[in-house]
Amino acid sequence: DSGVTQTPKHLITATGQRVTLRCSPRSGDLSVYWYQQSLDQGLQFLIQYYNGEERAKGNILERFSAQQFPDLHSELNLSSLELGDSALYFCASSAGLATNEKLFFGSGTQLSVL
Amino acid sequence: GESVGLHLPTLSVQEGDNSIINCAYSNSASDYFIWYKQESGKGPQFIIDIRSNMDKRQGQRVTVLLNKTVKHLSLQIAATQPGDSAVYFCAEDYGYALNFGKGTSLLVTP
């Protein structure tokens, strides 16, 4: 168990809908990262938050947004969903701001857009 | 029709043999590298990491080798066990996040 908790584990929805994925980092970790894993793209970095503030953006679509709350949990919001958004979404956490340290991953949320 | 997907390189080894998984990285400025193991239905799990001031680092049954000259990373697993069957990812620090390779599927046969 990595200590990172993601909910829900599975999510099935329709095109055009909006969903929220939730992540609780390991106790004491201040950084939260979101990654998308799809069959054709592998693990793609989406966005990083550190202590409530956005710190880095990767290949995140404008239809996607995220935030980190004062209790350090994070949510990833996906809107106007398309079939191609079907993927496994992972949250990872680390202790500090530096990117050259190991990340601890949650078990992921499997999103299926029908 | 033709299916589209990520065709992972696959390494098949016999139980008890040593495994070597290779990875080419892209950013010559990367100073940190890490290997993850992902089992089916689970998130990536940390195996071992190495910083650019080292060429080799050993863990329990695993060794990572770093060749900065050719930007190559390898993961060696000694006495491979059935529980080692998984997808293995290398990742490099891009300065703003870890950038992951496509992965290699390791299959351990009895």
mmCIF file of C-alpha atoms in Angstrom:
data_model
loop_
_atom_site.group_PDB
_atom_site.id
_atom_site.type_symbol
_atom_site.label_atom_id
_atom_site.label_comp_id
_atom_site.label_asym_id
_atom_site.label_seq_id
_atom_site.Cartn_x
_atom_site.Cartn_y
_atom_site.Cartn_z
ATOM 1 C CA ASP A 1 0.000 0.000 0.000
ATOM 2 C CA SER A 2 1.509 3.292 -1.167
ATOM 3 C CA GLY A 3 -0.535 5.418 1.217
ATOM 4 C CA VAL A 4 -2.091 7.347 -1.665
ATOM 5 C CA THR A 5 -5.848 6.921 -1.893
ATOM 6 C CA GLN A 6 -7.871 7.459 -5.029
ATOM 7 C CA THR A 7 -11.626 7.344 -5.426
ATOM 8 C CA PRO A 8 -13.601 6.087 -7.164
ATOM 9 C CA LYS A 9 -11.798 3.045 -8.533
ATOM 10 C CA HIS A 10 -14.079 2.827 -11.535
ATOM 11 C CA LEU A 11 -16.206 5.428 -13.257
ATOM 12 C CA ILE A 12 -18.494 4.883 -16.213
ATOM 13 C CA THR A 13 -20.112 7.877 -17.825
ATOM 14 C CA ALA A 14 -21.355 9.228 -21.129
ATOM 15 C CA THR A 15 -19.882 11.650 -23.611
ATOM 16 C CA GLY A 16 -20.444 15.284 -22.717
ATOM 17 C CA GLN A 17 -20.597 14.623 -19.003
ATOM 18 C CA ARG A 18 -18.397 15.914 -16.212
ATOM 19 C CA VAL A 19 -16.679 13.852 -13.527
ATOM 20 C CA THR A 20 -14.501 14.486 -10.506
ATOM 21 C CA LEU A 21 -11.663 12.239 -9.437
ATOM 22 C CA ARG A 22 -10.378 12.470 -5.908
ATOM 23 C CA CYS A 23 -6.946 11.853 -4.402
ATOM 24 C CA SER A 24 -5.613 11.847 -0.864
ATOM 25 C CA PRO A 25 -1.810 11.971 -0.752
ATOM 26 C CA ARG A 26 0.407 10.126 1.678
ATOM 27 C CA SER A 27 0.437 11.620 5.130
ATOM 28 C CA GLY A 28 2.898 14.494 5.170
ATOM 29 C CA ASP A 29 3.307 14.763 1.407
ATOM 30 C CA LEU A 30 2.726 18.243 0.031
ATOM 31 C CA SER A 31 2.985 17.562 -3.711
ATOM 32 C CA VAL A 32 0.298 15.890 -5.760
ATOM 33 C CA TYR A 33 0.717 14.873 -9.372
ATOM 34 C CA TRP A 34 -1.911 13.673 -11.826
ATOM 35 C CA TYR A 35 -1.044 11.299 -14.648
ATOM 36 C CA GLN A 36 -3.143 9.784 -17.409
ATOM 37 C CA GLN A 37 -2.399 6.282 -18.635
ATOM 38 C CA SER A 38 -3.892 5.207 -21.921
ATOM 39 C CA LEU A 39 -3.138 2.272 -24.171
ATOM 40 C CA ASP A 40 -1.643 4.381 -26.939
ATOM 41 C CA GLN A 41 0.135 7.085 -24.927
ATOM 42 C CA GLY A 42 1.504 5.404 -21.860
ATOM 43 C CA LEU A 43 1.822 7.468 -18.663
ATOM 44 C CA GLN A 44 1.372 11.150 -19.420
ATOM 45 C CA PHE A 45 1.930 13.904 -16.868
ATOM 46 C CA LEU A 46 -1.046 16.213 -16.512
ATOM 47 C CA ILE A 47 -0.489 18.611 -13.638
ATOM 48 C CA GLN A 48 1.273 19.128 -10.304
ATOM 49 C CA TYR A 49 0.151 20.895 -7.162
ATOM 50 C CA TYR A 50 2.284 21.775 -4.188
ATOM 51 C CA ASN A 51 0.751 22.865 -0.919
ATOM 52 C CA GLY A 52 -2.364 24.131 -2.631
ATOM 53 C CA GLU A 53 -0.737 25.888 -5.562
ATOM 54 C CA GLU A 54 -0.390 24.765 -9.152
ATOM 55 C CA ARG A 55 3.301 24.277 -9.929
ATOM 56 C CA ALA A 56 3.578 22.592 -13.303
ATOM 57 C CA LYS A 57 1.404 21.658 -16.230
ATOM 58 C CA GLY A 58 1.909 18.930 -18.735
ATOM 59 C CA ASN A 59 -0.342 17.629 -21.472
ATOM 60 C CA ILE A 60 -3.542 18.642 -19.775
ATOM 61 C CA LEU A 61 -6.515 19.554 -21.920
ATOM 62 C CA GLU A 62 -8.403 22.789 -21.310
ATOM 63 C CA ARG A 63 -11.475 20.706 -20.500
ATOM 64 C CA PHE A 64 -9.583 19.309 -17.522
ATOM 65 C CA SER A 65 -8.822 21.163 -14.339
ATOM 66 C CA ALA A 66 -7.531 20.327 -10.915
ATOM 67 C CA GLN A 67 -7.146 21.789 -7.486
ATOM 68 C CA GLN A 68 -5.546 20.975 -4.166
ATOM 69 C CA PHE A 69 -7.406 21.823 -0.999
ATOM 70 C CA PRO A 70 -6.089 23.065 2.377
ATOM 71 C CA ASP A 71 -6.179 19.512 3.731
ATOM 72 C CA LEU A 72 -3.927 18.614 0.747
ATOM 73 C CA HIS A 73 -6.345 16.301 -0.982
ATOM 74 C CA SER A 74 -6.714 16.962 -4.683
ATOM 75 C CA GLU A 75 -9.451 16.687 -7.258
ATOM 76 C CA LEU A 76 -9.197 16.335 -11.004
ATOM 77 C CA ASN A 77 -12.225 17.588 -12.892
ATOM 78 C CA LEU A 78 -12.869 16.319 -16.388
ATOM 79 C CA SER A 79 -15.633 18.000 -18.387
ATOM 80 C CA SER A 80 -17.259 17.676 -21.808
ATOM 81 C CA LEU A 81 -15.987 14.138 -21.835
ATOM 82 C CA GLU A 82 -15.086 12.447 -25.081
ATOM 83 C CA LEU A 83 -14.557 8.798 -25.915
ATOM 84 C CA GLY A 84 -10.829 9.434 -26.085
ATOM 85 C CA ASP A 85 -10.751 10.490 -22.443
ATOM 86 C CA SER A 86 -11.256 6.883 -21.426
ATOM 87 C CA ALA A 87 -8.114 5.997 -19.530
ATOM 88 C CA LEU A 88 -6.626 5.176 -16.169
ATOM 89 C CA TYR A 89 -5.971 8.295 -14.122
ATOM 90 C CA PHE A 90 -3.323 8.147 -11.451
ATOM 91 C CA CYS A 91 -2.552 10.444 -8.613
ATOM 92 C CA ALA A 92 0.913 10.411 -7.091
ATOM 93 C CA SER A 93 2.397 12.259 -4.171
ATOM 94 C CA SER A 94 5.808 13.241 -2.934
ATOM 95 C CA ALA A 95 7.112 14.971 0.126
ATOM 96 C CA GLY A 96 8.418 18.181 -1.346
ATOM 97 C CA LEU A 97 8.467 20.418 -4.343
ATOM 98 C CA ALA A 98 11.460 18.881 -6.071
ATOM 99 C CA THR A 99 10.745 16.647 -9.022
ATOM 100 C CA ASN A 100 13.873 14.558 -8.567
ATOM 101 C CA GLU A 101 12.422 12.370 -5.895
ATOM 102 C CA LYS A 102 10.299 9.269 -5.930
ATOM 103 C CA LEU A 103 6.598 9.472 -6.424
ATOM 104 C CA PHE A 104 4.130 7.251 -4.638
ATOM 105 C CA PHE A 105 1.190 6.292 -6.819
ATOM 106 C CA GLY A 106 -2.364 5.469 -5.952
ATOM 107 C CA SER A 107 -4.240 2.566 -7.508
ATOM 108 C CA GLY A 108 -5.881 4.779 -10.083
ATOM 109 C CA THR A 109 -9.360 5.586 -11.310
ATOM 110 C CA GLN A 110 -10.451 3.734 -14.431
ATOM 111 C CA LEU A 111 -12.616 6.092 -16.457
ATOM 112 C CA SER A 112 -14.793 4.694 -19.208
ATOM 113 C CA VAL A 113 -16.612 7.165 -21.433
ATOM 114 C CA LEU A 114 -19.372 5.525 -23.454
ATOM 115 C CA GLY B 1 -10.422 -3.702 -38.170
ATOM 116 C CA GLU B 2 -6.947 -3.149 -36.901
ATOM 117 C CA SER B 3 -6.688 -2.527 -33.192
ATOM 118 C CA VAL B 4 -4.695 0.422 -31.960
ATOM 119 C CA GLY B 5 -2.741 0.133 -28.762
ATOM 120 C CA LEU B 6 0.559 0.469 -27.086
ATOM 121 C CA HIS B 7 2.610 -2.486 -28.222
ATOM 122 C CA LEU B 8 4.986 -2.929 -25.355
ATOM 123 C CA PRO B 9 8.279 -4.678 -25.835
ATOM 124 C CA THR B 10 8.027 -7.996 -24.065
ATOM 125 C CA LEU B 11 10.761 -9.862 -22.290
ATOM 126 C CA SER B 12 10.139 -13.480 -21.470
ATOM 127 C CA VAL B 13 12.460 -15.162 -18.971
ATOM 128 C CA GLN B 14 12.486 -18.413 -17.098
ATOM 129 C CA GLU B 15 12.063 -18.445 -13.379
ATOM 130 C CA GLY B 16 15.432 -18.253 -11.696
ATOM 131 C CA ASP B 17 17.171 -16.532 -14.598
ATOM 132 C CA ASN B 18 18.397 -12.952 -14.479
ATOM 133 C CA SER B 19 16.413 -10.290 -16.344
ATOM 134 C CA ILE B 20 17.704 -7.146 -17.964
ATOM 135 C CA ILE B 21 15.289 -4.418 -18.986
ATOM 136 C CA ASN B 22 16.649 -1.543 -21.020
ATOM 137 C CA CYS B 23 15.559 2.037 -21.402
ATOM 138 C CA ALA B 24 16.788 4.925 -23.513
ATOM 139 C CA TYR B 25 16.153 8.361 -22.081
ATOM 140 C CA SER B 26 15.971 11.602 -23.975
ATOM 141 C CA ASN B 27 17.042 14.509 -21.802
ATOM 142 C CA SER B 28 20.799 14.776 -21.358
ATOM 143 C CA ALA B 29 20.205 17.283 -18.554
ATOM 144 C CA SER B 30 18.202 14.805 -16.449
ATOM 145 C CA ASP B 31 19.857 14.186 -13.106
ATOM 146 C CA TYR B 32 17.492 11.649 -11.649
ATOM 147 C CA PHE B 33 16.158 8.356 -12.938
ATOM 148 C CA ILE B 34 13.751 5.888 -11.481
ATOM 149 C CA TRP B 35 12.270 2.476 -12.206
ATOM 150 C CA TYR B 36 8.695 1.524 -11.483
ATOM 151 C CA LYS B 37 6.874 -1.792 -11.630
ATOM 152 C CA GLN B 38 3.210 -1.922 -12.523
ATOM 153 C CA GLU B 39 1.174 -5.054 -11.957
ATOM 154 C CA SER B 40 -2.146 -5.532 -13.627
ATOM 155 C CA GLY B 41 -4.844 -3.382 -12.050
ATOM 156 C CA LYS B 42 -2.431 -1.539 -9.780
ATOM 157 C CA GLY B 43 -0.558 1.716 -9.728
ATOM 158 C CA PRO B 44 3.154 1.996 -10.493
ATOM 159 C CA GLN B 45 5.291 0.870 -7.581
ATOM 160 C CA PHE B 46 8.769 2.261 -6.887
ATOM 161 C CA ILE B 47 11.633 -0.186 -7.397
ATOM 162 C CA ILE B 48 14.883 1.748 -7.389
ATOM 163 C CA ASP B 49 16.272 5.130 -8.321
ATOM 164 C CA ILE B 50 19.650 6.583 -9.263
ATOM 165 C CA ARG B 51 21.108 10.049 -9.550
ATOM 166 C CA SER B 52 23.325 11.162 -12.379
ATOM 167 C CA ASN B 53 26.449 11.279 -10.213
ATOM 168 C CA MET B 54 26.310 7.479 -9.964
ATOM 169 C CA ASP B 55 26.758 4.712 -12.540
ATOM 170 C CA LYS B 56 25.291 1.881 -10.565
ATOM 171 C CA ARG B 57 23.026 1.325 -7.631
ATOM 172 C CA GLN B 58 21.956 -1.912 -6.036
ATOM 173 C CA GLY B 59 18.864 -2.856 -4.148
ATOM 174 C CA GLN B 60 17.376 -6.115 -3.082
ATOM 175 C CA ARG B 61 17.708 -8.388 -6.137
ATOM 176 C CA VAL B 62 17.737 -5.339 -8.405
ATOM 177 C CA THR B 63 20.525 -3.250 -9.890
ATOM 178 C CA VAL B 64 20.197 -0.120 -11.966
ATOM 179 C CA LEU B 65 22.944 0.895 -14.357
ATOM 180 C CA LEU B 66 23.237 4.351 -15.839
ATOM 181 C CA ASN B 67 25.265 5.173 -18.932
ATOM 182 C CA LYS B 68 25.094 8.894 -19.440
ATOM 183 C CA THR B 69 27.280 8.817 -22.529
ATOM 184 C CA VAL B 70 24.655 6.989 -24.546
ATOM 185 C CA LYS B 71 21.688 8.028 -22.408
ATOM 186 C CA HIS B 72 20.852 4.489 -21.427
ATOM 187 C CA LEU B 73 19.417 3.002 -18.298
ATOM 188 C CA SER B 74 19.004 -0.646 -17.425
ATOM 189 C CA LEU B 75 17.337 -2.605 -14.682
ATOM 190 C CA GLN B 76 18.722 -5.972 -13.750
ATOM 191 C CA ILE B 77 16.631 -8.379 -11.724
ATOM 192 C CA ALA B 78 18.456 -11.311 -10.210
ATOM 193 C CA ALA B 79 16.853 -14.746 -9.868
ATOM 194 C CA THR B 80 13.607 -13.626 -11.464
ATOM 195 C CA GLN B 81 10.469 -14.899 -9.769
ATOM 196 C CA PRO B 82 6.870 -15.286 -11.007
ATOM 197 C CA GLY B 83 5.917 -12.321 -8.860
ATOM 198 C CA ASP B 84 8.228 -10.158 -10.967
ATOM 199 C CA SER B 85 5.865 -10.487 -13.936
ATOM 200 C CA ALA B 86 4.677 -6.939 -14.591
ATOM 201 C CA VAL B 87 5.233 -3.908 -16.776
ATOM 202 C CA TYR B 88 8.399 -2.000 -15.940
ATOM 203 C CA PHE B 89 8.752 1.707 -16.581
ATOM 204 C CA CYS B 90 11.806 3.883 -16.483
ATOM 205 C CA ALA B 91 11.322 7.576 -15.805
ATOM 206 C CA GLU B 92 13.582 10.603 -15.947
ATOM 207 C CA ASP B 93 13.286 13.937 -14.247
ATOM 208 C CA TYR B 94 12.322 16.605 -16.749
ATOM 209 C CA GLY B 95 12.681 19.366 -14.190
ATOM 210 C CA TYR B 96 8.956 19.833 -13.777
ATOM 211 C CA ALA B 97 7.798 16.222 -13.481
ATOM 212 C CA LEU B 98 8.903 12.668 -14.023
ATOM 213 C CA ASN B 99 8.655 11.658 -17.669
ATOM 214 C CA PHE B 100 7.865 7.999 -18.184
ATOM 215 C CA GLY B 101 8.943 5.674 -20.940
ATOM 216 C CA LYS B 102 6.488 3.396 -22.683
ATOM 217 C CA GLY B 103 7.302 0.390 -20.549
ATOM 218 C CA THR B 104 8.485 -3.175 -21.003
ATOM 219 C CA SER B 105 6.380 -6.176 -20.183
ATOM 220 C CA LEU B 106 8.249 -8.871 -18.255
ATOM 221 C CA LEU B 107 6.821 -12.366 -18.358
ATOM 222 C CA VAL B 108 8.303 -14.976 -16.063
ATOM 223 C CA THR B 109 7.686 -18.558 -17.068
ATOM 224 C CA PRO B 110 8.064 -21.562 -14.760
#
